[in-house]
Amino acid sequence: MTTASDISESVREGSATATETIKSALSAIAKRDKDLGAFVFVCEDHALKQADRIDGMAADDKRRLPLAGVPIALKDNICTDFAPTTCASKILDNFNPPYSAHVTKKLIEAGAIVIGKTNLDEFAMGSSTENSAKCITRNPWDRGRVPGGSSGGSAVSVAAGMTPIALGSDTGGSIRQPASLTGVVGLKPTYGRVSRYGLVAFGSSLDQIGPFARTVEDAALLLGVIAGSDSRDSTCISTDVADYLGSLSDSIAGKKIGIAREYFGEGLVDGTRKQVESSLEKLRELGAETVEIDLPLTKYGIACYYLIATAEASSNLARYDGVHYGHRSKNVGDIVEMYSASRVEGFGPEVKRRIMLGTYALSSGYYDAYYLRAMKVRTLLRRDLEKAFEKVDVICSPVTPDTAFKIGEKSSDPLAMYLADVYTITANLAGIPAISVPCGFDDAGLPVGLQIMGPAFSEATLLNVAHQYQINTNHHKKMPV
Ligand code: GLN
């Protein structure tokens, strides 16, 4: 396994070139992605040009690049002015953004090389990467199973060793859940820690961009590059970015880990429970103390999330009208017919379902009963967590109730699909950071993830705990065949 830190060090020191690195990543993609469907677009020319630019740099300039020559995959809802950005939707099929996202620019400045755009559930709505107008992405541990979603393509790119790192977006679990199901590290930062300028909006009060990596160290390195203020995203906070790499090696002795009964109840399968419990045992061996806590409002999370996220989505997706962007229906009479036909043809079934749910929750007469109520519950949920964090440093739980499910198993039952998010959505509703770190395999050999949540801006603590766990275990060293 070659990590981003290793690659960057070799390129900086001159023992490897960026061009060699990119060529070998391109050939890994050509070989492995035929069966996996992680990429919707490979930017070969752009990547080789960037590699050439880095190789041509003066040694001193190269030495300043934290991600020198490191290939990275971006979820295809992150804008790139050198490659299409489709959100895996027919409605954006021909969309070439005129600008790059803040994170894209940050990566390029840091020497990283965007090698391709990855598949997702259309507009990031889903938990399996099956709701894509492009293709289905498969789990490298078992190709008959889903990789989770919505950032399934980015997770698979890292899990299958096509790129050492990738970026995804997380509105209700879309980084952590696929990370868990494919055996890689995935981190959702605090709301406002990373600029969302150039991220195609789904649920604006919930969306965050975050890293995928095989090691916690690489996740820390990548977060350090993309985090920080940006005047073009008014929700982005200017608080100093912590030294994520610097605190990885701190001891976790004495750290208090909260365990909430509500995250270990009905629906959690035995294989997952067993691995998560043994990871808690490991953390105790390392000197951490586990403390029982109550999060009684957890049970309202799903209902609350699926009202707020759909309400925001219905408003955000109103801009796709066949005029401003993307697909426009042909042979239509007047303009109203054109709007309507473009949307009917352009959006897939899950996106339409969300727009209808959200429009309903916001409509007059129902607004108070649904949207406003959900917002009130959201405040209570956040307070629940704030109270818990007065007693503990972090909260540990499973990431998902089950390991990777079979392709097609839940696609005809939206409610079953929504339930896969039961442990992840709270962090989005509360705006707090959470990480998924590989913590073993179930009896079928499928990866299990441990979720660690912390108070706002505690990314350094989460990375520290996850890193200490990871360097004392071997789960992350196993690769799918
Ligand atoms: N699975 C959740 C949903 O479908 C979360 C998606 C996400 O985080 N983008 O809404």
Short mmCIF file of C-alpha atoms and ligand atoms in Angstrom, two decimals:
data_model
loop_
_atom_site.label_atom_id
_atom_site.label_comp_id
_atom_site.label_asym_id
_atom_site.label_seq_id
_atom_site.Cartn_x
_atom_site.Cartn_y
_atom_site.Cartn_z
CA MET A 1 0.00 0.00 0.00
CA THR A 2 1.48 3.36 -1.01
CA THR A 3 0.17 6.28 0.96
CA ALA A 4 -0.15 9.90 -0.11
CA SER A 5 2.51 10.87 2.43
CA ASP A 6 4.96 8.35 0.92
CA ILE A 7 4.29 9.48 -2.65
CA SER A 8 4.61 13.13 -1.77
CA GLU A 9 7.86 12.55 0.09
CA SER A 10 9.40 10.62 -2.83
CA VAL A 11 8.37 13.28 -5.35
CA ARG A 12 9.64 16.07 -3.11
CA GLU A 13 12.96 14.34 -2.59
CA GLY A 14 13.29 13.44 -6.25
CA SER A 15 13.34 9.64 -5.84
CA ALA A 16 10.14 9.46 -7.94
CA THR A 17 8.59 11.73 -10.55
CA ALA A 18 5.01 12.95 -10.61
CA THR A 19 4.74 11.67 -14.18
CA GLU A 20 5.65 8.10 -13.20
CA THR A 21 3.20 8.25 -10.32
CA ILE A 22 0.35 9.50 -12.49
CA LYS A 23 1.07 6.96 -15.23
CA SER A 24 0.91 4.13 -12.76
CA ALA A 25 -2.36 5.46 -11.26
CA LEU A 26 -3.82 5.77 -14.76
CA SER A 27 -2.92 2.20 -15.55
CA ALA A 28 -4.40 0.98 -12.24
CA ILE A 29 -7.65 2.75 -13.17
CA ALA A 30 -7.61 1.30 -16.70
CA LYS A 31 -7.12 -2.19 -15.28
CA ARG A 32 -9.38 -2.20 -12.22
CA ASP A 33 -12.15 0.25 -12.93
CA LYS A 34 -13.74 -1.73 -15.76
CA ASP A 35 -15.28 -4.02 -13.14
CA LEU A 36 -15.81 -1.45 -10.41
CA GLY A 37 -17.29 1.64 -12.07
CA ALA A 38 -15.78 4.12 -9.63
CA PHE A 39 -14.87 6.78 -12.22
CA VAL A 40 -17.25 8.69 -14.48
CA PHE A 41 -14.44 10.70 -16.06
CA VAL A 42 -10.68 10.24 -16.14
CA CYS A 43 -8.72 13.46 -16.79
CA GLU A 44 -5.69 11.89 -18.38
CA ASP A 45 -4.43 14.94 -20.31
CA HIS A 46 -4.95 17.32 -17.43
CA ALA A 47 -3.23 14.96 -14.99
CA LEU A 48 -0.21 14.38 -17.21
CA LYS A 49 0.14 18.12 -17.82
CA GLN A 50 0.01 18.82 -14.08
CA ALA A 51 2.57 16.08 -13.44
CA ASP A 52 4.85 17.63 -16.02
CA ARG A 53 4.46 21.03 -14.36
CA ILE A 54 5.45 19.60 -10.98
CA ASP A 55 8.40 17.65 -12.40
CA GLY A 56 9.61 20.86 -14.02
CA MET A 57 9.58 22.82 -10.77
CA ALA A 58 12.71 23.95 -9.00
CA ALA A 59 13.66 21.60 -6.15
CA ASP A 60 12.97 24.26 -3.52
CA ASP A 61 9.47 24.96 -4.83
CA LYS A 62 8.68 21.26 -5.02
CA ARG A 63 9.75 20.78 -1.43
CA ARG A 64 7.02 23.16 -0.30
CA LEU A 65 4.20 21.02 -1.75
CA PRO A 66 2.47 18.90 0.91
CA LEU A 67 0.83 16.68 -1.74
CA ALA A 68 3.52 16.74 -4.42
CA GLY A 69 2.45 14.54 -7.33
CA VAL A 70 -0.24 12.72 -5.36
CA PRO A 71 -3.11 11.46 -7.55
CA ILE A 72 -6.53 12.27 -6.15
CA ALA A 73 -10.10 11.48 -7.25
CA LEU A 74 -12.93 13.99 -6.78
CA LYS A 75 -16.58 13.16 -6.34
CA ASP A 76 -18.36 14.42 -9.43
CA ASN A 77 -20.32 17.10 -7.55
CA ILE A 78 -17.12 19.09 -6.94
CA CYS A 79 -16.53 21.61 -9.73
CA THR A 80 -13.47 21.42 -11.95
CA ASP A 81 -12.84 23.90 -14.76
CA PHE A 82 -10.82 21.26 -16.64
CA ALA A 83 -13.34 18.41 -16.56
CA PRO A 84 -17.13 18.01 -16.66
CA THR A 85 -19.12 17.99 -13.42
CA THR A 86 -22.30 15.98 -13.80
CA CYS A 87 -23.48 14.96 -10.32
CA ALA A 88 -24.16 11.64 -12.10
CA SER A 89 -27.34 13.26 -13.44
CA LYS A 90 -28.65 13.44 -16.97
CA ILE A 91 -29.67 17.03 -16.30
CA LEU A 92 -25.98 18.05 -16.00
CA ASP A 93 -24.72 15.69 -18.65
CA ASN A 94 -23.10 18.41 -20.71
CA PHE A 95 -22.05 20.74 -17.90
CA ASN A 96 -18.50 22.04 -17.93
CA PRO A 97 -18.12 24.40 -14.97
CA PRO A 98 -16.54 27.76 -15.80
CA TYR A 99 -14.70 27.69 -12.47
CA SER A 100 -13.13 25.25 -10.01
CA ALA A 101 -14.25 24.64 -6.44
CA HIS A 102 -12.21 26.16 -3.62
CA VAL A 103 -11.01 22.68 -2.61
CA THR A 104 -9.97 21.87 -6.20
CA LYS A 105 -7.79 24.99 -6.25
CA LYS A 106 -6.33 24.23 -2.82
CA LEU A 107 -5.39 20.74 -3.97
CA ILE A 108 -3.67 21.97 -7.11
CA GLU A 109 -1.74 24.58 -5.11
CA ALA A 110 -0.61 21.80 -2.75
CA GLY A 111 0.75 19.75 -5.66
CA ALA A 112 -2.03 17.13 -5.77
CA ILE A 113 -3.13 15.95 -9.21
CA VAL A 114 -6.82 15.45 -9.96
CA ILE A 115 -6.91 12.27 -11.97
CA GLY A 116 -10.64 11.82 -12.36
CA LYS A 117 -14.20 12.42 -11.21
CA THR A 118 -16.02 9.69 -9.35
CA ASN A 119 -19.50 8.23 -9.46
CA LEU A 120 -22.17 9.10 -6.90
CA ASP A 121 -25.84 8.73 -6.27
CA GLU A 122 -27.43 11.43 -8.44
CA PHE A 123 -26.95 14.81 -6.69
CA ALA A 124 -25.56 12.86 -3.69
CA MET A 125 -29.01 11.46 -2.85
CA GLY A 126 -28.63 7.87 -1.75
CA SER A 127 -26.65 5.37 0.27
CA SER A 128 -25.53 2.88 -2.37
CA THR A 129 -24.26 4.64 -5.54
CA GLU A 130 -26.99 2.81 -7.45
CA ASN A 131 -29.02 6.00 -8.12
CA SER A 132 -26.61 7.18 -10.80
CA ALA A 133 -27.43 8.05 -14.39
CA LYS A 134 -23.91 6.85 -15.33
CA CYS A 135 -23.35 3.38 -13.90
CA ILE A 136 -23.51 1.31 -10.73
CA THR A 137 -20.35 1.30 -8.63
CA ARG A 138 -19.37 -2.05 -7.15
CA ASN A 139 -17.76 -2.90 -3.83
CA PRO A 140 -14.24 -4.28 -4.40
CA TRP A 141 -14.66 -6.68 -1.44
CA ASP A 142 -17.61 -8.33 -3.17
CA ARG A 143 -18.65 -7.10 -6.58
CA GLY A 144 -22.21 -8.24 -6.08
CA ARG A 145 -22.54 -5.69 -3.30
CA VAL A 146 -22.83 -1.90 -3.12
CA PRO A 147 -19.96 0.28 -1.90
CA GLY A 148 -22.37 2.51 0.04
CA GLY A 149 -23.06 6.06 -1.00
CA SER A 150 -23.44 8.62 -2.06
CA SER A 151 -19.65 9.05 -2.43
CA GLY A 152 -19.27 5.39 -3.49
CA GLY A 153 -16.92 6.12 -6.39
CA SER A 154 -14.42 8.03 -4.23
CA ALA A 155 -14.49 5.31 -1.56
CA VAL A 156 -13.87 2.59 -4.16
CA SER A 157 -11.06 4.51 -5.82
CA VAL A 158 -9.20 4.45 -2.49
CA ALA A 159 -10.30 0.98 -1.36
CA ALA A 160 -9.17 -0.62 -4.63
CA GLY A 161 -5.85 1.23 -4.58
CA MET A 162 -6.52 3.34 -7.69
CA THR A 163 -5.74 6.58 -5.83
CA PRO A 164 -4.38 6.90 -2.28
CA ILE A 165 -6.82 9.71 -1.42
CA ALA A 166 -10.11 11.14 -2.65
CA LEU A 167 -12.69 13.76 -1.75
CA GLY A 168 -16.36 13.19 -1.13
CA SER A 169 -19.26 15.16 0.31
CA ASP A 170 -21.30 14.26 3.35
CA THR A 171 -24.84 15.57 3.90
CA GLY A 172 -26.14 12.69 5.99
CA GLY A 173 -23.32 10.15 5.96
CA SER A 174 -22.12 10.05 2.36
CA ILE A 175 -18.44 9.97 3.29
CA ARG A 176 -18.54 7.83 6.43
CA GLN A 177 -20.99 5.17 5.27
CA PRO A 178 -19.13 4.25 2.03
CA ALA A 179 -15.82 4.47 3.92
CA SER A 180 -17.17 1.94 6.39
CA LEU A 181 -18.56 -0.38 3.71
CA THR A 182 -15.31 -0.40 1.70
CA GLY A 183 -12.79 -0.49 4.56
CA VAL A 184 -11.19 2.96 4.25
CA VAL A 185 -10.97 6.09 6.40
CA GLY A 186 -13.58 8.82 5.77
CA LEU A 187 -14.00 12.09 7.63
CA LYS A 188 -16.85 14.59 7.68
CA PRO A 189 -15.47 17.86 9.04
CA THR A 190 -17.34 20.38 11.20
CA TYR A 191 -19.93 22.38 9.23
CA GLY A 192 -18.00 25.45 8.07
CA ARG A 193 -14.50 23.96 8.34
CA VAL A 194 -14.11 23.41 4.59
CA SER A 195 -15.40 25.83 1.96
CA ARG A 196 -18.29 24.55 -0.13
CA TYR A 197 -17.68 27.06 -2.91
CA GLY A 198 -17.98 24.96 -6.05
CA LEU A 199 -19.68 22.01 -4.38
CA VAL A 200 -23.03 21.44 -6.08
CA ALA A 201 -25.57 22.07 -3.31
CA PHE A 202 -27.87 19.35 -1.99
CA GLY A 203 -28.81 20.29 1.60
CA SER A 204 -27.02 23.57 2.22
CA SER A 205 -27.25 23.51 6.02
CA LEU A 206 -25.80 19.98 6.11
CA ASP A 207 -23.31 19.56 3.21
CA GLN A 208 -19.57 19.29 3.93
CA ILE A 209 -16.63 18.19 1.80
CA GLY A 210 -14.20 15.75 3.39
CA PRO A 211 -11.34 13.30 2.78
CA PHE A 212 -11.10 9.58 2.04
CA ALA A 213 -7.78 7.81 2.63
CA ARG A 214 -6.39 4.42 3.58
CA THR A 215 -4.62 5.79 6.63
CA VAL A 216 -5.72 8.31 9.23
CA GLU A 217 -2.42 10.08 8.65
CA ASP A 218 -3.30 10.70 4.99
CA ALA A 219 -6.77 11.91 5.98
CA ALA A 220 -5.13 14.40 8.38
CA LEU A 221 -2.73 15.54 5.68
CA LEU A 222 -5.53 16.04 3.16
CA LEU A 223 -7.83 17.83 5.62
CA GLY A 224 -5.01 20.22 6.48
CA VAL A 225 -4.79 21.17 2.79
CA ILE A 226 -8.51 21.79 2.15
CA ALA A 227 -9.62 23.30 5.50
CA GLY A 228 -9.69 27.02 6.18
CA SER A 229 -11.56 30.20 5.50
CA ASP A 230 -12.97 31.31 2.15
CA SER A 231 -14.86 34.55 1.65
CA ARG A 232 -16.90 33.00 -1.18
CA ASP A 233 -18.70 30.62 1.20
CA SER A 234 -20.46 32.65 3.87
CA THR A 235 -20.82 29.57 6.09
CA CYS A 236 -17.08 28.89 6.04
CA ILE A 237 -15.47 29.76 9.36
CA SER A 238 -12.13 31.51 9.74
CA THR A 239 -11.06 29.81 13.00
CA ASP A 240 -7.41 28.71 12.69
CA VAL A 241 -6.86 25.30 11.14
CA ALA A 242 -5.38 22.98 13.78
CA ASP A 243 -2.16 21.05 13.23
CA TYR A 244 -3.87 17.75 12.38
CA LEU A 245 -0.65 15.85 11.68
CA GLY A 246 1.11 17.25 14.73
CA SER A 247 -1.32 15.81 17.26
CA LEU A 248 -1.65 12.31 15.75
CA SER A 249 0.98 10.78 17.98
CA ASP A 250 -0.43 12.10 21.28
CA SER A 251 -1.36 9.45 23.79
CA ILE A 252 -5.09 8.83 24.22
CA ALA A 253 -4.69 7.68 27.82
CA GLY A 254 -7.36 9.30 29.97
CA LYS A 255 -9.58 10.27 27.01
CA LYS A 256 -13.25 9.79 27.80
CA ILE A 257 -15.24 7.94 25.17
CA GLY A 258 -19.02 8.14 25.32
CA ILE A 259 -21.04 5.08 24.40
CA ALA A 260 -24.73 5.67 23.77
CA ARG A 261 -27.14 2.78 24.14
CA GLU A 262 -29.21 4.30 21.33
CA TYR A 263 -26.47 3.41 18.83
CA PHE A 264 -26.30 -0.25 19.79
CA GLY A 265 -29.98 -1.16 19.75
CA GLU A 266 -32.42 -2.80 17.39
CA GLY A 267 -31.29 -3.21 13.78
CA LEU A 268 -27.56 -3.48 14.51
CA VAL A 269 -26.35 -6.80 13.12
CA ASP A 270 -24.14 -9.08 15.21
CA GLY A 271 -21.14 -9.04 12.89
CA THR A 272 -20.90 -5.27 13.11
CA ARG A 273 -21.60 -5.15 16.85
CA LYS A 274 -18.82 -7.65 17.53
CA GLN A 275 -16.18 -5.66 15.65
CA VAL A 276 -17.23 -2.33 17.13
CA GLU A 277 -17.20 -3.75 20.63
CA SER A 278 -13.75 -5.21 20.18
CA SER A 279 -12.49 -1.86 18.88
CA LEU A 280 -13.80 -0.25 22.08
CA GLU A 281 -11.87 -2.85 24.04
CA LYS A 282 -8.75 -1.87 22.09
CA LEU A 283 -9.28 1.80 22.91
CA ARG A 284 -9.57 0.90 26.60
CA GLU A 285 -6.29 -1.04 26.32
CA LEU A 286 -4.73 2.13 24.98
CA GLY A 287 -5.79 3.94 28.14
CA ALA A 288 -9.10 5.52 27.13
CA GLU A 289 -12.06 5.28 29.45
CA THR A 290 -15.54 4.41 28.18
CA VAL A 291 -18.51 6.14 29.75
CA GLU A 292 -22.19 5.38 29.18
CA ILE A 293 -24.20 8.32 27.93
CA ASP A 294 -27.78 8.91 26.81
CA LEU A 295 -28.81 10.39 23.49
CA PRO A 296 -32.56 9.92 23.78
CA LEU A 297 -33.48 11.99 20.73
CA THR A 298 -31.47 9.84 18.31
CA LYS A 299 -34.66 8.08 17.25
CA TYR A 300 -36.02 11.28 15.68
CA GLY A 301 -32.90 11.80 13.56
CA ILE A 302 -34.04 10.05 10.38
CA ALA A 303 -37.42 11.80 10.24
CA CYS A 304 -35.85 15.14 11.00
CA TYR A 305 -33.08 14.72 8.42
CA TYR A 306 -35.35 13.54 5.62
CA LEU A 307 -37.58 16.59 6.08
CA ILE A 308 -34.78 19.17 6.24
CA ALA A 309 -32.55 17.63 3.55
CA THR A 310 -35.43 17.21 1.09
CA ALA A 311 -36.76 20.71 1.79
CA GLU A 312 -33.36 22.22 1.06
CA ALA A 313 -32.89 19.97 -1.97
CA SER A 314 -36.23 21.00 -3.47
CA SER A 315 -35.13 24.61 -3.28
CA ASN A 316 -31.54 24.03 -4.45
CA LEU A 317 -32.61 21.94 -7.43
CA ALA A 318 -35.09 24.54 -8.67
CA ARG A 319 -32.22 26.07 -10.66
CA TYR A 320 -32.11 23.17 -13.13
CA ASP A 321 -34.69 24.39 -15.57
CA GLY A 322 -33.18 23.65 -18.95
CA VAL A 323 -32.16 27.30 -19.32
CA HIS A 324 -29.24 27.97 -16.99
CA TYR A 325 -27.59 24.58 -17.06
CA GLY A 326 -27.52 21.24 -18.71
CA HIS A 327 -30.18 19.21 -20.39
CA ARG A 328 -32.94 20.98 -22.32
CA SER A 329 -35.92 19.10 -23.71
CA LYS A 330 -36.42 19.38 -27.45
CA ASN A 331 -39.64 19.81 -29.41
CA VAL A 332 -41.62 21.57 -26.72
CA GLY A 333 -44.21 24.29 -27.21
CA ASP A 334 -43.92 27.10 -24.70
CA ILE A 335 -41.41 27.92 -21.98
CA VAL A 336 -43.37 26.40 -19.11
CA GLU A 337 -43.62 23.14 -21.02
CA MET A 338 -39.89 23.33 -21.67
CA TYR A 339 -39.04 23.77 -17.96
CA SER A 340 -41.26 20.89 -17.02
CA ALA A 341 -40.15 18.49 -19.77
CA SER A 342 -36.47 19.24 -19.13
CA ARG A 343 -36.86 18.33 -15.47
CA VAL A 344 -38.97 15.25 -16.18
CA GLU A 345 -36.35 13.98 -18.61
CA GLY A 346 -33.30 15.13 -16.68
CA PHE A 347 -33.88 13.97 -13.11
CA GLY A 348 -33.88 10.34 -11.98
CA PRO A 349 -36.58 8.77 -9.76
CA GLU A 350 -34.87 9.32 -6.35
CA VAL A 351 -34.20 12.98 -7.09
CA LYS A 352 -37.82 13.47 -8.14
CA ARG A 353 -38.97 11.75 -4.95
CA ARG A 354 -36.84 14.12 -2.85
CA ILE A 355 -38.07 17.21 -4.69
CA MET A 356 -41.68 16.16 -4.12
CA LEU A 357 -41.11 15.34 -0.43
CA GLY A 358 -39.30 18.62 0.13
CA THR A 359 -41.84 20.72 -1.74
CA TYR A 360 -44.59 19.13 0.32
CA ALA A 361 -42.78 19.79 3.62
CA LEU A 362 -42.33 23.45 2.67
CA SER A 363 -45.80 24.08 1.25
CA SER A 364 -48.19 26.39 3.04
CA GLY A 365 -50.27 24.53 5.56
CA TYR A 366 -47.61 21.86 6.04
CA TYR A 367 -44.59 24.06 6.73
CA ASP A 368 -45.34 24.38 10.46
CA ALA A 369 -46.24 20.75 10.89
CA TYR A 370 -43.19 19.37 9.09
CA TYR A 371 -40.32 21.70 8.28
CA LEU A 372 -40.56 23.98 11.30
CA ARG A 373 -41.01 21.04 13.65
CA ALA A 374 -38.02 19.26 12.16
CA MET A 375 -35.95 22.41 12.71
CA LYS A 376 -37.00 22.46 16.37
CA VAL A 377 -36.10 18.81 16.81
CA ARG A 378 -32.76 19.56 15.19
CA THR A 379 -32.02 22.15 17.90
CA LEU A 380 -32.92 19.63 20.61
CA LEU A 381 -30.71 16.98 19.02
CA ARG A 382 -27.82 19.42 18.96
CA ARG A 383 -28.37 20.24 22.66
CA ASP A 384 -28.46 16.53 23.46
CA LEU A 385 -24.99 16.20 22.00
CA GLU A 386 -23.66 19.37 23.60
CA LYS A 387 -24.73 17.99 26.97
CA ALA A 388 -22.99 14.69 26.23
CA PHE A 389 -19.76 16.47 25.29
CA GLU A 390 -19.66 18.11 28.71
CA LYS A 391 -18.94 14.60 30.03
CA VAL A 392 -16.91 12.96 27.25
CA ASP A 393 -14.27 13.91 24.67
CA VAL A 394 -15.67 11.81 21.83
CA ILE A 395 -18.57 9.44 21.14
CA CYS A 396 -17.96 6.06 19.50
CA SER A 397 -20.54 4.00 17.63
CA PRO A 398 -20.98 1.84 14.55
CA VAL A 399 -21.12 3.83 11.29
CA THR A 400 -23.94 1.74 9.84
CA PRO A 401 -26.19 -0.97 11.25
CA ASP A 402 -25.03 -3.50 8.63
CA THR A 403 -22.14 -4.28 6.29
CA ALA A 404 -22.36 -3.84 2.49
CA PHE A 405 -25.71 -5.02 1.13
CA LYS A 406 -26.37 -6.68 -2.22
CA ILE A 407 -26.85 -4.62 -5.35
CA GLY A 408 -30.60 -4.18 -5.87
CA GLU A 409 -31.45 -5.34 -2.34
CA LYS A 410 -32.81 -2.00 -1.15
CA SER A 411 -33.38 -0.08 -4.36
CA SER A 412 -37.11 -0.72 -4.44
CA ASP A 413 -37.55 0.17 -0.76
CA PRO A 414 -36.53 3.79 -0.14
CA LEU A 415 -37.31 3.57 3.57
CA ALA A 416 -34.95 0.64 4.09
CA MET A 417 -32.29 2.63 2.25
CA TYR A 418 -32.89 5.72 4.44
CA LEU A 419 -32.47 3.59 7.58
CA ALA A 420 -28.86 2.89 6.59
CA ASP A 421 -28.13 6.49 7.70
CA VAL A 422 -29.44 6.11 11.25
CA TYR A 423 -26.04 6.52 12.95
CA THR A 424 -24.51 9.09 10.63
CA ILE A 425 -27.12 11.84 10.20
CA THR A 426 -26.92 13.17 13.76
CA ALA A 427 -23.45 14.60 13.11
CA ASN A 428 -24.79 16.51 10.08
CA LEU A 429 -27.84 17.80 11.91
CA ALA A 430 -25.61 19.00 14.76
CA GLY A 431 -22.85 20.27 12.44
CA ILE A 432 -20.16 18.33 14.30
CA PRO A 433 -17.23 16.35 12.85
CA ALA A 434 -17.19 12.54 12.64
CA ILE A 435 -14.77 9.98 11.24
CA SER A 436 -15.12 6.39 10.09
CA VAL A 437 -12.09 4.18 10.67
CA PRO A 438 -11.84 0.50 9.60
CA CYS A 439 -12.32 -1.75 12.64
CA GLY A 440 -12.45 -5.29 11.23
CA PHE A 441 -14.45 -7.63 9.04
CA ASP A 442 -17.66 -9.57 9.55
CA ASP A 443 -17.90 -13.34 9.01
CA ALA A 444 -18.44 -12.84 5.28
CA GLY A 445 -15.19 -10.87 5.08
CA LEU A 446 -16.91 -7.51 4.59
CA PRO A 447 -15.39 -4.39 6.21
CA VAL A 448 -16.85 -2.75 9.33
CA GLY A 449 -16.24 0.85 10.38
CA LEU A 450 -16.03 2.53 13.77
CA GLN A 451 -17.50 6.03 13.97
CA ILE A 452 -15.92 8.63 16.26
CA MET A 453 -17.82 11.91 16.72
CA GLY A 454 -16.62 14.97 18.58
CA PRO A 455 -17.69 18.52 19.38
CA ALA A 456 -17.40 21.24 16.72
CA PHE A 457 -13.80 21.78 15.54
CA SER A 458 -12.45 18.71 17.33
CA GLU A 459 -11.07 17.16 14.12
CA ALA A 460 -7.58 16.97 15.65
CA THR A 461 -8.93 14.89 18.55
CA LEU A 462 -10.88 12.56 16.25
CA LEU A 463 -7.84 12.03 14.05
CA ASN A 464 -5.65 11.44 17.09
CA VAL A 465 -7.96 8.76 18.54
CA ALA A 466 -8.47 7.13 15.12
CA HIS A 467 -4.74 7.15 14.38
CA GLN A 468 -3.81 5.61 17.72
CA TYR A 469 -6.40 2.92 17.10
CA GLN A 470 -5.17 2.33 13.56
CA ILE A 471 -1.46 2.03 14.32
CA ASN A 472 -2.30 -0.57 16.97
CA THR A 473 -4.43 -2.69 14.63
CA ASN A 474 -3.99 -4.23 11.17
CA HIS A 475 -7.43 -3.93 9.57
CA HIS A 476 -6.41 -1.15 7.20
CA LYS A 477 -3.51 -3.19 5.80
CA LYS A 478 -5.75 -5.77 4.18
CA MET A 479 -6.61 -5.03 0.54
CA PRO A 480 -9.46 -6.52 -1.52
CA VAL A 481 -8.27 -9.11 -4.03
N1 GLN B 1 -27.89 8.75 2.35
C1 GLN B 1 -28.24 10.08 2.69
C2 GLN B 1 -29.24 10.63 1.71
O1 GLN B 1 -29.56 9.95 0.79
C3 GLN B 1 -27.03 10.94 2.78
C4 GLN B 1 -26.54 11.45 1.51
C5 GLN B 1 -25.34 12.34 1.62
O2 GLN B 1 -24.71 12.40 2.69
N2 GLN B 1 -25.05 13.03 0.56
O3 GLN B 1 -29.72 11.72 1.84
#
